[in-house]
Amino acid sequence: MSAATEANVEVTDVFEAGDAGMDDISPTKTTKRGLQLVVMVAHLTVLVFVALVIYCATPGSSLFSWHPTLMALSFGFMAEAILMFSPESSVLGKLSGRKTKAKYHWILQVCAIATATAGVVVMVTNKTVAGKPHLTSWHSWLGIGSFAYVLVQGFCGIFLYYPSAFPSVTPSQLKLYHATF
């Protein structure tokens, strides 16, 4: 047997025998564990971010302090609503079907829109009371743009949740608009 053939046989034998102690770990199990870890880190990041903003803002110390508090809560609700559909680390787990996850996604998004709306109202009220002009910074323009985007997404979600209310568009088109717009 030639040296090249012997090397081929040795390499093949290693792959057929498998690595000791690694027999129970398949690529799909490893990938799933990695995804679970990533999504759990996402949940923790959202929680830490919201807690840190609320701690730093000291809600109730002034009218303005409610703006970052409410906007951070809104972000937290939105992030958790999106993560709701993650099969790797959903708060509801594998015990619930898609319909249940959609219901809780909808509830969390309504909470997100409500808290974002309250955050915008607080900011407008604070500016008005202080006699300061509105929409004078890049932060305010990005904030209003983001708020408008969230409202549009909310309306797309309503049409997706109640597809009979918008019969001229197919449910698959509604899902595409809701997921990508």
mmCIF file of C-alpha atoms in Angstrom:
data_model
loop_
_atom_site.group_PDB
_atom_site.id
_atom_site.type_symbol
_atom_site.label_atom_id
_atom_site.label_comp_id
_atom_site.label_asym_id
_atom_site.label_seq_id
_atom_site.Cartn_x
_atom_site.Cartn_y
_atom_site.Cartn_z
ATOM 1 C CA MET A 1 0.000 0.000 0.000
ATOM 2 C CA SER A 2 1.316 3.461 -0.853
ATOM 3 C CA ALA A 3 1.955 6.168 1.763
ATOM 4 C CA ALA A 4 -0.981 8.244 0.453
ATOM 5 C CA THR A 5 -3.368 5.300 0.768
ATOM 6 C CA GLU A 6 -2.148 4.553 4.311
ATOM 7 C CA ALA A 7 -2.718 8.190 5.315
ATOM 8 C CA ASN A 8 -6.243 8.051 3.857
ATOM 9 C CA VAL A 9 -7.045 4.886 5.823
ATOM 10 C CA GLU A 10 -5.770 6.446 9.056
ATOM 11 C CA VAL A 11 -7.831 9.622 8.568
ATOM 12 C CA THR A 12 -10.930 7.578 7.715
ATOM 13 C CA ASP A 13 -10.462 5.398 10.795
ATOM 14 C CA VAL A 14 -10.341 8.475 13.020
ATOM 15 C CA PHE A 15 -13.587 9.859 11.596
ATOM 16 C CA GLU A 16 -15.351 6.499 11.817
ATOM 17 C CA ALA A 17 -14.237 5.859 15.396
ATOM 18 C CA GLY A 18 -15.377 9.268 16.637
ATOM 19 C CA ASP A 19 -13.715 11.291 19.369
ATOM 20 C CA ALA A 20 -13.822 9.801 22.859
ATOM 21 C CA GLY A 21 -16.365 11.616 25.014
ATOM 22 C CA MET A 22 -17.850 13.526 22.068
ATOM 23 C CA ASP A 23 -20.285 10.855 20.847
ATOM 24 C CA ASP A 24 -23.350 12.526 22.357
ATOM 25 C CA ILE A 25 -22.664 15.976 20.890
ATOM 26 C CA SER A 26 -23.907 16.385 17.356
ATOM 27 C CA PRO A 27 -23.477 19.597 15.358
ATOM 28 C CA THR A 28 -27.195 20.337 15.713
ATOM 29 C CA LYS A 29 -27.124 19.914 19.507
ATOM 30 C CA THR A 30 -24.060 22.137 19.730
ATOM 31 C CA THR A 31 -25.664 24.784 17.503
ATOM 32 C CA LYS A 32 -28.894 24.671 19.506
ATOM 33 C CA ARG A 33 -26.973 25.068 22.779
ATOM 34 C CA GLY A 34 -25.092 28.022 21.293
ATOM 35 C CA LEU A 35 -28.336 29.647 20.158
ATOM 36 C CA GLN A 36 -29.888 29.083 23.583
ATOM 37 C CA LEU A 37 -26.925 30.815 25.156
ATOM 38 C CA VAL A 38 -27.128 33.755 22.727
ATOM 39 C CA VAL A 39 -30.854 34.237 23.342
ATOM 40 C CA MET A 40 -30.423 33.957 27.118
ATOM 41 C CA VAL A 41 -27.707 36.614 26.907
ATOM 42 C CA ALA A 42 -30.171 38.752 24.912
ATOM 43 C CA HIS A 43 -32.799 38.398 27.677
ATOM 44 C CA LEU A 44 -30.234 39.335 30.329
ATOM 45 C CA THR A 45 -28.932 42.267 28.286
ATOM 46 C CA VAL A 46 -32.459 43.667 27.944
ATOM 47 C CA LEU A 47 -33.095 43.239 31.658
ATOM 48 C CA VAL A 48 -29.794 44.875 32.672
ATOM 49 C CA PHE A 49 -30.258 47.749 30.195
ATOM 50 C CA VAL A 50 -33.775 48.537 31.408
ATOM 51 C CA ALA A 51 -32.771 48.253 35.072
ATOM 52 C CA LEU A 52 -29.721 50.473 34.557
ATOM 53 C CA VAL A 53 -31.693 53.188 32.749
ATOM 54 C CA ILE A 54 -34.405 53.151 35.412
ATOM 55 C CA TYR A 55 -31.774 53.309 38.172
ATOM 56 C CA CYS A 56 -29.963 56.233 36.515
ATOM 57 C CA ALA A 57 -33.151 58.124 35.612
ATOM 58 C CA THR A 58 -34.572 57.950 39.151
ATOM 59 C CA PRO A 59 -38.248 57.988 38.098
ATOM 60 C CA GLY A 60 -40.297 60.585 39.909
ATOM 61 C CA SER A 61 -37.374 62.891 40.637
ATOM 62 C CA SER A 62 -38.602 65.192 37.858
ATOM 63 C CA LEU A 63 -41.062 65.161 34.987
ATOM 64 C CA PHE A 64 -38.215 64.484 32.570
ATOM 65 C CA SER A 65 -37.072 61.390 34.515
ATOM 66 C CA TRP A 66 -40.148 59.547 33.292
ATOM 67 C CA HIS A 67 -39.086 59.900 29.644
ATOM 68 C CA PRO A 68 -36.013 57.586 29.774
ATOM 69 C CA THR A 69 -37.814 55.274 32.192
ATOM 70 C CA LEU A 70 -40.814 54.790 29.917
ATOM 71 C CA MET A 71 -38.729 54.537 26.757
ATOM 72 C CA ALA A 72 -36.459 51.903 28.336
ATOM 73 C CA LEU A 73 -39.512 49.925 29.449
ATOM 74 C CA SER A 74 -40.869 50.205 25.914
ATOM 75 C CA PHE A 75 -37.594 48.860 24.520
ATOM 76 C CA GLY A 76 -37.720 45.991 27.016
ATOM 77 C CA PHE A 77 -41.287 45.075 26.045
ATOM 78 C CA MET A 78 -40.413 45.192 22.330
ATOM 79 C CA ALA A 79 -37.282 43.091 22.711
ATOM 80 C CA GLU A 80 -39.067 40.458 24.769
ATOM 81 C CA ALA A 81 -41.957 40.415 22.287
ATOM 82 C CA ILE A 82 -39.517 39.674 19.468
ATOM 83 C CA LEU A 83 -37.702 37.035 21.521
ATOM 84 C CA MET A 84 -41.083 35.433 22.260
ATOM 85 C CA PHE A 85 -40.862 33.606 18.931
ATOM 86 C CA SER A 86 -37.372 32.244 19.534
ATOM 87 C CA PRO A 87 -37.658 28.461 19.835
ATOM 88 C CA GLU A 88 -34.317 28.371 21.653
ATOM 89 C CA SER A 89 -35.246 30.490 24.656
ATOM 90 C CA SER A 90 -38.798 31.691 24.689
ATOM 91 C CA VAL A 91 -40.212 32.674 28.057
ATOM 92 C CA LEU A 92 -43.152 30.390 27.280
ATOM 93 C CA GLY A 93 -40.936 27.492 26.196
ATOM 94 C CA LYS A 94 -42.078 24.554 24.146
ATOM 95 C CA LEU A 95 -45.322 24.225 26.085
ATOM 96 C CA SER A 96 -47.128 26.775 23.962
ATOM 97 C CA GLY A 97 -47.993 26.858 20.303
ATOM 98 C CA ARG A 98 -47.586 29.631 17.780
ATOM 99 C CA LYS A 99 -51.046 31.041 18.505
ATOM 100 C CA THR A 100 -50.252 31.505 22.205
ATOM 101 C CA LYS A 101 -46.887 33.074 21.389
ATOM 102 C CA ALA A 102 -48.595 35.436 18.923
ATOM 103 C CA LYS A 103 -51.069 36.461 21.627
ATOM 104 C CA TYR A 104 -48.309 37.277 24.131
ATOM 105 C CA HIS A 105 -46.257 38.967 21.393
ATOM 106 C CA TRP A 106 -49.289 41.168 20.690
ATOM 107 C CA ILE A 107 -49.778 41.963 24.405
ATOM 108 C CA LEU A 108 -46.103 42.884 24.873
ATOM 109 C CA GLN A 109 -46.118 45.056 21.736
ATOM 110 C CA VAL A 110 -49.241 46.888 22.945
ATOM 111 C CA CYS A 111 -47.425 47.511 26.262
ATOM 112 C CA ALA A 112 -44.400 48.748 24.292
ATOM 113 C CA ILE A 113 -46.482 51.164 22.210
ATOM 114 C CA ALA A 114 -48.348 52.394 25.307
ATOM 115 C CA THR A 115 -45.155 53.074 27.262
ATOM 116 C CA ALA A 116 -43.465 54.681 24.230
ATOM 117 C CA THR A 117 -46.509 56.920 23.720
ATOM 118 C CA ALA A 118 -46.413 57.901 27.389
ATOM 119 C CA GLY A 119 -42.664 58.610 27.048
ATOM 120 C CA VAL A 120 -43.271 60.912 24.072
ATOM 121 C CA VAL A 121 -46.142 62.670 25.870
ATOM 122 C CA VAL A 122 -43.932 63.223 28.932
ATOM 123 C CA MET A 123 -41.176 64.711 26.760
ATOM 124 C CA VAL A 124 -43.558 67.014 24.875
ATOM 125 C CA THR A 125 -45.124 68.109 28.175
ATOM 126 C CA ASN A 126 -41.698 68.684 29.745
ATOM 127 C CA LYS A 127 -40.547 70.818 26.787
ATOM 128 C CA THR A 128 -43.799 72.791 26.785
ATOM 129 C CA VAL A 129 -43.685 73.449 30.545
ATOM 130 C CA ALA A 130 -40.036 74.544 30.302
ATOM 131 C CA GLY A 131 -40.802 76.763 27.295
ATOM 132 C CA LYS A 132 -38.182 75.012 25.161
ATOM 133 C CA PRO A 133 -38.525 74.370 21.412
ATOM 134 C CA HIS A 134 -39.360 70.873 20.169
ATOM 135 C CA LEU A 135 -37.387 68.685 17.730
ATOM 136 C CA THR A 136 -34.106 70.588 17.927
ATOM 137 C CA SER A 137 -31.655 67.681 18.227
ATOM 138 C CA TRP A 138 -30.742 64.572 16.259
ATOM 139 C CA HIS A 139 -31.945 62.561 19.302
ATOM 140 C CA SER A 140 -35.439 64.030 19.086
ATOM 141 C CA TRP A 141 -35.660 63.451 15.317
ATOM 142 C CA LEU A 142 -34.429 59.856 15.600
ATOM 143 C CA GLY A 143 -36.834 59.334 18.486
ATOM 144 C CA ILE A 144 -39.857 60.607 16.560
ATOM 145 C CA GLY A 145 -38.809 58.576 13.513
ATOM 146 C CA SER A 146 -38.445 55.440 15.633
ATOM 147 C CA PHE A 147 -41.779 56.097 17.318
ATOM 148 C CA ALA A 148 -43.489 56.495 13.943
ATOM 149 C CA TYR A 149 -41.866 53.260 12.755
ATOM 150 C CA VAL A 150 -43.127 51.409 15.849
ATOM 151 C CA LEU A 151 -46.648 52.729 15.236
ATOM 152 C CA VAL A 152 -46.566 51.559 11.599
ATOM 153 C CA GLN A 153 -45.295 48.142 12.734
ATOM 154 C CA GLY A 154 -48.122 48.022 15.271
ATOM 155 C CA PHE A 155 -50.708 48.650 12.577
ATOM 156 C CA CYS A 156 -49.113 45.994 10.358
ATOM 157 C CA GLY A 157 -49.283 43.619 13.314
ATOM 158 C CA ILE A 158 -52.991 44.333 13.818
ATOM 159 C CA PHE A 159 -53.673 43.461 10.192
ATOM 160 C CA LEU A 160 -51.622 40.291 10.589
ATOM 161 C CA TYR A 161 -53.409 39.309 13.803
ATOM 162 C CA TYR A 162 -56.782 40.023 12.207
ATOM 163 C CA PRO A 163 -56.206 39.192 8.507
ATOM 164 C CA SER A 164 -59.928 39.376 7.664
ATOM 165 C CA ALA A 165 -59.760 43.137 8.344
ATOM 166 C CA PHE A 166 -57.485 43.543 5.320
ATOM 167 C CA PRO A 167 -58.681 41.015 2.707
ATOM 168 C CA SER A 168 -56.860 42.524 -0.288
ATOM 169 C CA VAL A 169 -53.477 41.338 1.056
ATOM 170 C CA THR A 170 -52.600 37.697 1.685
ATOM 171 C CA PRO A 171 -51.474 36.600 5.161
ATOM 172 C CA SER A 172 -48.021 35.722 3.773
ATOM 173 C CA GLN A 173 -47.670 39.267 2.403
ATOM 174 C CA LEU A 174 -48.796 40.689 5.752
ATOM 175 C CA LYS A 175 -46.153 38.569 7.553
ATOM 176 C CA LEU A 176 -43.504 39.854 5.169
ATOM 177 C CA TYR A 177 -44.541 43.501 5.691
ATOM 178 C CA HIS A 178 -44.731 43.073 9.462
ATOM 179 C CA ALA A 179 -41.341 41.349 9.682
ATOM 180 C CA THR A 180 -39.416 43.582 7.309
ATOM 181 C CA PHE A 181 -40.982 47.027 7.106
#
